[in-house]
CSV table of C-alpha atoms in Angstrom, one decimal:
chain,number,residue,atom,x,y,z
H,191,UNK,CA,116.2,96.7,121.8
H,192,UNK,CA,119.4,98.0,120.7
H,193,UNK,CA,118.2,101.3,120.0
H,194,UNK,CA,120.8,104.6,119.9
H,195,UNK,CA,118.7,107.7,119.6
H,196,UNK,CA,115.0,108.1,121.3
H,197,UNK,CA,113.2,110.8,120.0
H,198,UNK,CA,110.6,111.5,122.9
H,199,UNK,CA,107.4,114.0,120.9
H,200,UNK,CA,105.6,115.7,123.8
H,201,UNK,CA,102.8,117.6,123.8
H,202,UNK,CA,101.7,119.3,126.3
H,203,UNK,CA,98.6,117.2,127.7
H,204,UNK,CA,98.9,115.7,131.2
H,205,UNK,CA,100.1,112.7,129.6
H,206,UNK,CA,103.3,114.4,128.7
H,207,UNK,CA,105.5,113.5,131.8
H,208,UNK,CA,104.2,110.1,132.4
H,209,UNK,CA,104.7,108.9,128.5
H,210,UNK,CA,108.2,110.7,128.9
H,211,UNK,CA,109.6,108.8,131.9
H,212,UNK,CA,109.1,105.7,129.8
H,213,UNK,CA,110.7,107.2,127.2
H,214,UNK,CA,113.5,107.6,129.4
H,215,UNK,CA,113.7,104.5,131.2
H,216,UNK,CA,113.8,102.8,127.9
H,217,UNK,CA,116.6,105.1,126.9
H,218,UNK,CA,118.3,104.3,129.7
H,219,UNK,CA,117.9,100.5,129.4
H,220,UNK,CA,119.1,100.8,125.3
H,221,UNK,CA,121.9,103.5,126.6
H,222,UNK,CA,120.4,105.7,123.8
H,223,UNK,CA,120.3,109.2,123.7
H,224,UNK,CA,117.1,111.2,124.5
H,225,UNK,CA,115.7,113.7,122.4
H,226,UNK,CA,112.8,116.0,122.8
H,227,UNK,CA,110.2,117.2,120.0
H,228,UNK,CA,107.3,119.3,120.6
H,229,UNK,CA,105.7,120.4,117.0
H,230,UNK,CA,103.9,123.5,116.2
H,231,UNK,CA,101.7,123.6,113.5
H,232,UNK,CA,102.1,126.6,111.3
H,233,UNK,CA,98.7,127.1,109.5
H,234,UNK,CA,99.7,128.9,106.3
H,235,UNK,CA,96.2,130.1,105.2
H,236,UNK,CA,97.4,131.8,102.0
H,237,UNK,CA,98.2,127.7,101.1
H,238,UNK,CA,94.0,126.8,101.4
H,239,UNK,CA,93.5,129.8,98.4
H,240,UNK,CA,90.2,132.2,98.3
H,241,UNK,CA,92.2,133.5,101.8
H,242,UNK,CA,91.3,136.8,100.7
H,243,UNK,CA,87.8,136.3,101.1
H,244,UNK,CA,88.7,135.6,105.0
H,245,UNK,CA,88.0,138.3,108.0
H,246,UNK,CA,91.9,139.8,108.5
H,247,UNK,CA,93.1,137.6,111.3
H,248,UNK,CA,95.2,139.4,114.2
H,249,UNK,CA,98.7,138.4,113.9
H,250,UNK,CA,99.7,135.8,115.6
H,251,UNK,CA,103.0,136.5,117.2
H,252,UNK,CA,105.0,133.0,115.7
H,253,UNK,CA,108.1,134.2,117.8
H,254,UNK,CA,106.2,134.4,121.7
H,255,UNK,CA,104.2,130.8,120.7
H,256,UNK,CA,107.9,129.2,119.8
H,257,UNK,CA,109.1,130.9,123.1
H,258,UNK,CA,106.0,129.6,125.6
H,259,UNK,CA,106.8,126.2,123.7
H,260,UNK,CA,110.0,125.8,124.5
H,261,UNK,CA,109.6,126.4,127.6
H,262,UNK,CA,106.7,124.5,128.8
H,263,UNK,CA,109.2,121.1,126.9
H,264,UNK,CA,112.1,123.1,129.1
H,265,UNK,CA,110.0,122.3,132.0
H,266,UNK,CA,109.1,118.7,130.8
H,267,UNK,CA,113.2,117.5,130.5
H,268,UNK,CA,113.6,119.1,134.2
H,269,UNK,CA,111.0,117.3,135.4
H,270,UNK,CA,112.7,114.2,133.9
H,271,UNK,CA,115.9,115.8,135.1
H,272,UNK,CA,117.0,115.2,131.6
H,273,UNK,CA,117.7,119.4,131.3
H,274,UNK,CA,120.9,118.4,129.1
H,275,UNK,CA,119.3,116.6,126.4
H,276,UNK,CA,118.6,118.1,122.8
H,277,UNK,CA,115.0,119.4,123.1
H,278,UNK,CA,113.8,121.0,119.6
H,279,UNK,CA,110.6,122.9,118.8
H,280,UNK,CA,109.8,123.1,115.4
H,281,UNK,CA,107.4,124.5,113.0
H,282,UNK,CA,105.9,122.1,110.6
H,283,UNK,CA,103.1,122.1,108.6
H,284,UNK,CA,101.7,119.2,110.0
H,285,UNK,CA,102.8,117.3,113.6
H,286,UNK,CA,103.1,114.3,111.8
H,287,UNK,CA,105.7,116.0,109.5
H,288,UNK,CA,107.9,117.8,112.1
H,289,UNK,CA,108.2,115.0,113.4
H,290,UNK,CA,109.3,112.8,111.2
H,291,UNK,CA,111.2,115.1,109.7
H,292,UNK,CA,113.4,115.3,112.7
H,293,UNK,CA,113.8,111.5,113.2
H,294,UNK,CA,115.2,111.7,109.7
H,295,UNK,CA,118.0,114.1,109.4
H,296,UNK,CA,118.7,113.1,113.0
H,297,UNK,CA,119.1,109.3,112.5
H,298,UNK,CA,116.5,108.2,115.4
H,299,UNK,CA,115.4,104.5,115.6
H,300,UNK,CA,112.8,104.5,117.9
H,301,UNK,CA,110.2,107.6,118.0
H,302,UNK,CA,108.3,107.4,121.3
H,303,UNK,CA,104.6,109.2,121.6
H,304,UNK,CA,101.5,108.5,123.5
H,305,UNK,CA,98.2,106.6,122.4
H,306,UNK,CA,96.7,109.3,122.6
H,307,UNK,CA,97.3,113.2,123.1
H,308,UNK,CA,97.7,116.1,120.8
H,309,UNK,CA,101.2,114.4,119.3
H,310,UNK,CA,99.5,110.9,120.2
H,311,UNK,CA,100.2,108.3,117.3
H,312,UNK,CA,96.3,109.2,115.6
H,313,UNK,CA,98.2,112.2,114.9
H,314,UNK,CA,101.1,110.9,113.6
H,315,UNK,CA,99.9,108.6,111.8
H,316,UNK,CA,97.2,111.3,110.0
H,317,UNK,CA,94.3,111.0,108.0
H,318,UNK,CA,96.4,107.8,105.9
H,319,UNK,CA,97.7,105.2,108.0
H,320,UNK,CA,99.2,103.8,105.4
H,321,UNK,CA,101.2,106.6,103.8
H,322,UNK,CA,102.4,107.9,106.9
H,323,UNK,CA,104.1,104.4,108.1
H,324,UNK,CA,105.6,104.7,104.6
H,325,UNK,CA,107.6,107.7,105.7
H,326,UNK,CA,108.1,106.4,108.9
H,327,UNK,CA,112.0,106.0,108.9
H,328,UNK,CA,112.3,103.8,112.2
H,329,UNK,CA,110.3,102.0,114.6
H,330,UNK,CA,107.2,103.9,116.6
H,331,UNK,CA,106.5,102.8,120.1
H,332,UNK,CA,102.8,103.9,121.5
H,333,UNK,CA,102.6,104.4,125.3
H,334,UNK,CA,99.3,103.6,126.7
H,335,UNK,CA,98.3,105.3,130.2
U,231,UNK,CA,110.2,98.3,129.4
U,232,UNK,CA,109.0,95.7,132.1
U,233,UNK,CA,106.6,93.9,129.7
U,234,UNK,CA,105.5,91.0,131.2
U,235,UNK,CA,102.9,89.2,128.3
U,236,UNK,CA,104.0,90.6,124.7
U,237,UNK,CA,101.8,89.5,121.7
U,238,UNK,CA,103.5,89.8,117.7
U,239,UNK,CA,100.4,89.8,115.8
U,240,UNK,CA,102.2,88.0,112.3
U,241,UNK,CA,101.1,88.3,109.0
U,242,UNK,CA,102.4,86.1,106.4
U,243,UNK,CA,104.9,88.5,104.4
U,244,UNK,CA,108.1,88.4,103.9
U,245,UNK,CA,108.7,90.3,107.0
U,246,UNK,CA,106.9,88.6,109.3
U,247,UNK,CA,110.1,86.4,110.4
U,248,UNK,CA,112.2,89.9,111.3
U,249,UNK,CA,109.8,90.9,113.0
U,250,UNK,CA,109.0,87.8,115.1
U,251,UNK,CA,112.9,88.3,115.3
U,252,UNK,CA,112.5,91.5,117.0
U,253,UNK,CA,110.0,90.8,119.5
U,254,UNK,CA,111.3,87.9,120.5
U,255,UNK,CA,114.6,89.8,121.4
U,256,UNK,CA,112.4,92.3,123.1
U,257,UNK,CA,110.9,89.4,125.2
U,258,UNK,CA,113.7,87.8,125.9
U,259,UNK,CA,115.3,91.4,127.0
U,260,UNK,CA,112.2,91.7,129.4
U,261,UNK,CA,112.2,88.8,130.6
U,262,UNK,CA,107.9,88.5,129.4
U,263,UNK,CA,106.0,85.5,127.9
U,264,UNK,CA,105.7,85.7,124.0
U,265,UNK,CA,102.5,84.4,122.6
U,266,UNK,CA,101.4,84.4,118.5
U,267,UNK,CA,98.9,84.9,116.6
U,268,UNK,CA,96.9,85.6,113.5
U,269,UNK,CA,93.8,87.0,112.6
U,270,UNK,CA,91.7,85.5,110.0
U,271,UNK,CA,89.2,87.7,109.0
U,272,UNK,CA,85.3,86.2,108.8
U,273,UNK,CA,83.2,88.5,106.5
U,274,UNK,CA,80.4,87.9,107.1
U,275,UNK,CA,78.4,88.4,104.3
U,276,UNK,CA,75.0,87.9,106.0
U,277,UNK,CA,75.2,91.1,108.2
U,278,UNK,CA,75.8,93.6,104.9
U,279,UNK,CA,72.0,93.2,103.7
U,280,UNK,CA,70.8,92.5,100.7
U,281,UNK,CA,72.6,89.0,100.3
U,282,UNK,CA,69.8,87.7,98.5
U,283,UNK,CA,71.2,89.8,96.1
U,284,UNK,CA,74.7,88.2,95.6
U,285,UNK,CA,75.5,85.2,93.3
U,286,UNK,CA,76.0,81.8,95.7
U,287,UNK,CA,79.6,81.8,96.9
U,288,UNK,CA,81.2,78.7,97.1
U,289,UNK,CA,81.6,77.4,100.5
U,290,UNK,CA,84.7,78.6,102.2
U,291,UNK,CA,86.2,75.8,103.8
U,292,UNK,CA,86.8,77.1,107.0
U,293,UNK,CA,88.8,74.6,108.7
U,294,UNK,CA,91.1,74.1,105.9
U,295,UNK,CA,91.8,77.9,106.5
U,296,UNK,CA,92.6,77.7,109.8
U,297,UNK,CA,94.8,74.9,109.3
U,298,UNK,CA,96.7,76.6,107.1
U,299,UNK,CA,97.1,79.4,109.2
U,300,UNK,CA,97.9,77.2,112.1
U,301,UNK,CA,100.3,75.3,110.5
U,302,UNK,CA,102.1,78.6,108.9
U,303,UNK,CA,102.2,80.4,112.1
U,304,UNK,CA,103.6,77.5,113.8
U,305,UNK,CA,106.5,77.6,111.2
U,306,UNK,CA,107.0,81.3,112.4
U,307,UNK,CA,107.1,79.6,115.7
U,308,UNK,CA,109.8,76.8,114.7
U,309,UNK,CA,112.2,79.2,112.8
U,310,UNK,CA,112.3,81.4,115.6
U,311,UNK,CA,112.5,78.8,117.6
U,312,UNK,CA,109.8,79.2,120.0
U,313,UNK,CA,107.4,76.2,119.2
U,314,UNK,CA,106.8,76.0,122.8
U,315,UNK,CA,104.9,79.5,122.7
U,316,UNK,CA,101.2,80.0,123.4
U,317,UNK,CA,100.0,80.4,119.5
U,318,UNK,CA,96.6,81.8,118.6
U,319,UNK,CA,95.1,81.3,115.2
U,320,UNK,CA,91.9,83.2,115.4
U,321,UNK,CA,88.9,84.3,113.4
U,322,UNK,CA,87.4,88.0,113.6
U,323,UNK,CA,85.1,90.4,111.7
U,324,UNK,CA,88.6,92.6,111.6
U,325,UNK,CA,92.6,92.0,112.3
U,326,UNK,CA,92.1,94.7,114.8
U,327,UNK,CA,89.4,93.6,116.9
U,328,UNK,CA,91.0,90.2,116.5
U,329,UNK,CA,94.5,91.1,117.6
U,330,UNK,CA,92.7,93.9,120.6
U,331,UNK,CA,90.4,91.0,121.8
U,332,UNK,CA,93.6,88.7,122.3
U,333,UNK,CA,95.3,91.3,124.3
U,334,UNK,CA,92.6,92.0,126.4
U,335,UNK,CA,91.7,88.5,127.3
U,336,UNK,CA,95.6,87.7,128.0
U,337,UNK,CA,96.4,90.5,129.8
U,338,UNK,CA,98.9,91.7,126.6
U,339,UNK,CA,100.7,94.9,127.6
U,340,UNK,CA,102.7,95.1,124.6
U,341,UNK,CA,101.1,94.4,121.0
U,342,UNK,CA,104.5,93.9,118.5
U,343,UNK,CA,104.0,94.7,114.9
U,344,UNK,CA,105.1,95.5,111.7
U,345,UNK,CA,105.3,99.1,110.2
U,346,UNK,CA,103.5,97.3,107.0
U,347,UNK,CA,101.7,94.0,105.6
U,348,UNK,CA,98.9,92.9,106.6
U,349,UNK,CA,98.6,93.0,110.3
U,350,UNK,CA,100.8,96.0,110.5
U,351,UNK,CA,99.8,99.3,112.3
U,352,UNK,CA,97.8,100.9,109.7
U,353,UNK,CA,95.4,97.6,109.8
U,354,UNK,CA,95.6,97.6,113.5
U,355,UNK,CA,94.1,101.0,113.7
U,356,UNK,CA,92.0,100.9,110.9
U,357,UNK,CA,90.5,104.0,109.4
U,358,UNK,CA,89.6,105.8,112.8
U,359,UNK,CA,93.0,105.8,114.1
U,360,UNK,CA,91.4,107.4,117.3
U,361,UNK,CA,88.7,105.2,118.0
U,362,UNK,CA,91.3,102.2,117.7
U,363,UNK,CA,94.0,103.6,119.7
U,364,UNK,CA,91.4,104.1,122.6
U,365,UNK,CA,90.7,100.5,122.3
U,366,UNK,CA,94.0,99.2,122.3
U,367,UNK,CA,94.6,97.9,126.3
U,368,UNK,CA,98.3,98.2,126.0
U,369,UNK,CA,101.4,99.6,124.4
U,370,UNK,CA,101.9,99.1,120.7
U,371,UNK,CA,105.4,99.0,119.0
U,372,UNK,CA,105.4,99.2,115.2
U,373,UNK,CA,108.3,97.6,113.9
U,374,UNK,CA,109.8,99.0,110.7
U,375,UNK,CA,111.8,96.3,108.4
């Protein structure tokens, strides 16, 4: 499994640090770097049309969500005492997106989530199985816990 | 990744030999048993309803099927040379609960296969990528060719 760059996607379930400590251990046995991805998903109502028919939502404040993400995934590479690795929090229209987004224009082989979970691989695989292993650009490992 | 029992479910496509590849590398890496197999799936035509309904099919020669599976997986088998590995030819209502039944019964904590064809991950989860992933026993790496 001569792998190079790991691209760990937590969420934030109580999976999280269990599916990340394989992540790392398989890192480690590769000698690949470790990256962290946790996704937010930016609903852009004004994309679904008719928005104006909707009550006026308060606003959500994009800029304290990003913060509280990054650092509960801060908290998650300290755990793993892996504080030093590239952890990213994105915005993406979907989870499945972000992420594979990031495993491209970062050259990551091996994209590590859980079976389950809010960034499980249901999720990243979407609604069309098929499609989405289409964009796949590497190889997707599944933890089961 | 101390996999101990790792199962490449192989389709019959062109990729189905890098993949075998791959897992067998993985295996070998681990130091785990690798077993084969392949799913042949029985519709059966009988449980849809209305069958009185259906022009007479011609007898599907069932054993000649399985042969022919047998005999292709075991040329998998030979060209990556592990003959001597357990190889499973069976017959299911779907690849998935074929391939999930397997590593179940064998204590399988690591289900190898491809991103695509026709046992790949989009099969194995089959169109409620949640219901399948909570039925899948183990870990699941899709490999992408």
């Amino acid at each position: 499994m001569a792998y190079q760059h790991i691209l760990f996607a937590a969420d934030f379930s109580d999976e999280a640090l269990r599916i990340g400590e394989r992540a790392k251990e398989i890192a480690s046995q590769c000698g690949a770097r470790l990256s962290f991805i946790h996704v937010i998903e930016d609903m852009n109502i004004s994309l679904c049309g008719g928005y104006e028919l909707l009550p006026v939502l308060p606003d959500v404040p994009d800029e304290t969500l990003l913060q509280a993400a990054q650092q509960a995934l801060g908290k998650i590479a300290n755990r793993l005492e892996m504080e030093n690795a590239t952890q990213w929090v994105v915005s993406a229209p979907s989870t499945r997106e972000g992420i594979l987004e990031a495993a491209r224009n970062h050259s990551v082989d091996l994209i590590v989530v859980g079976s389950h979970g809010r960034h499980g691989l249901a999720l990243l695989l979407g609604s069309t199985a098929n499609a989405v292993l289409h964009g796949a650009p590497c190889d997707v490992l599944a933890i089961r816990i």
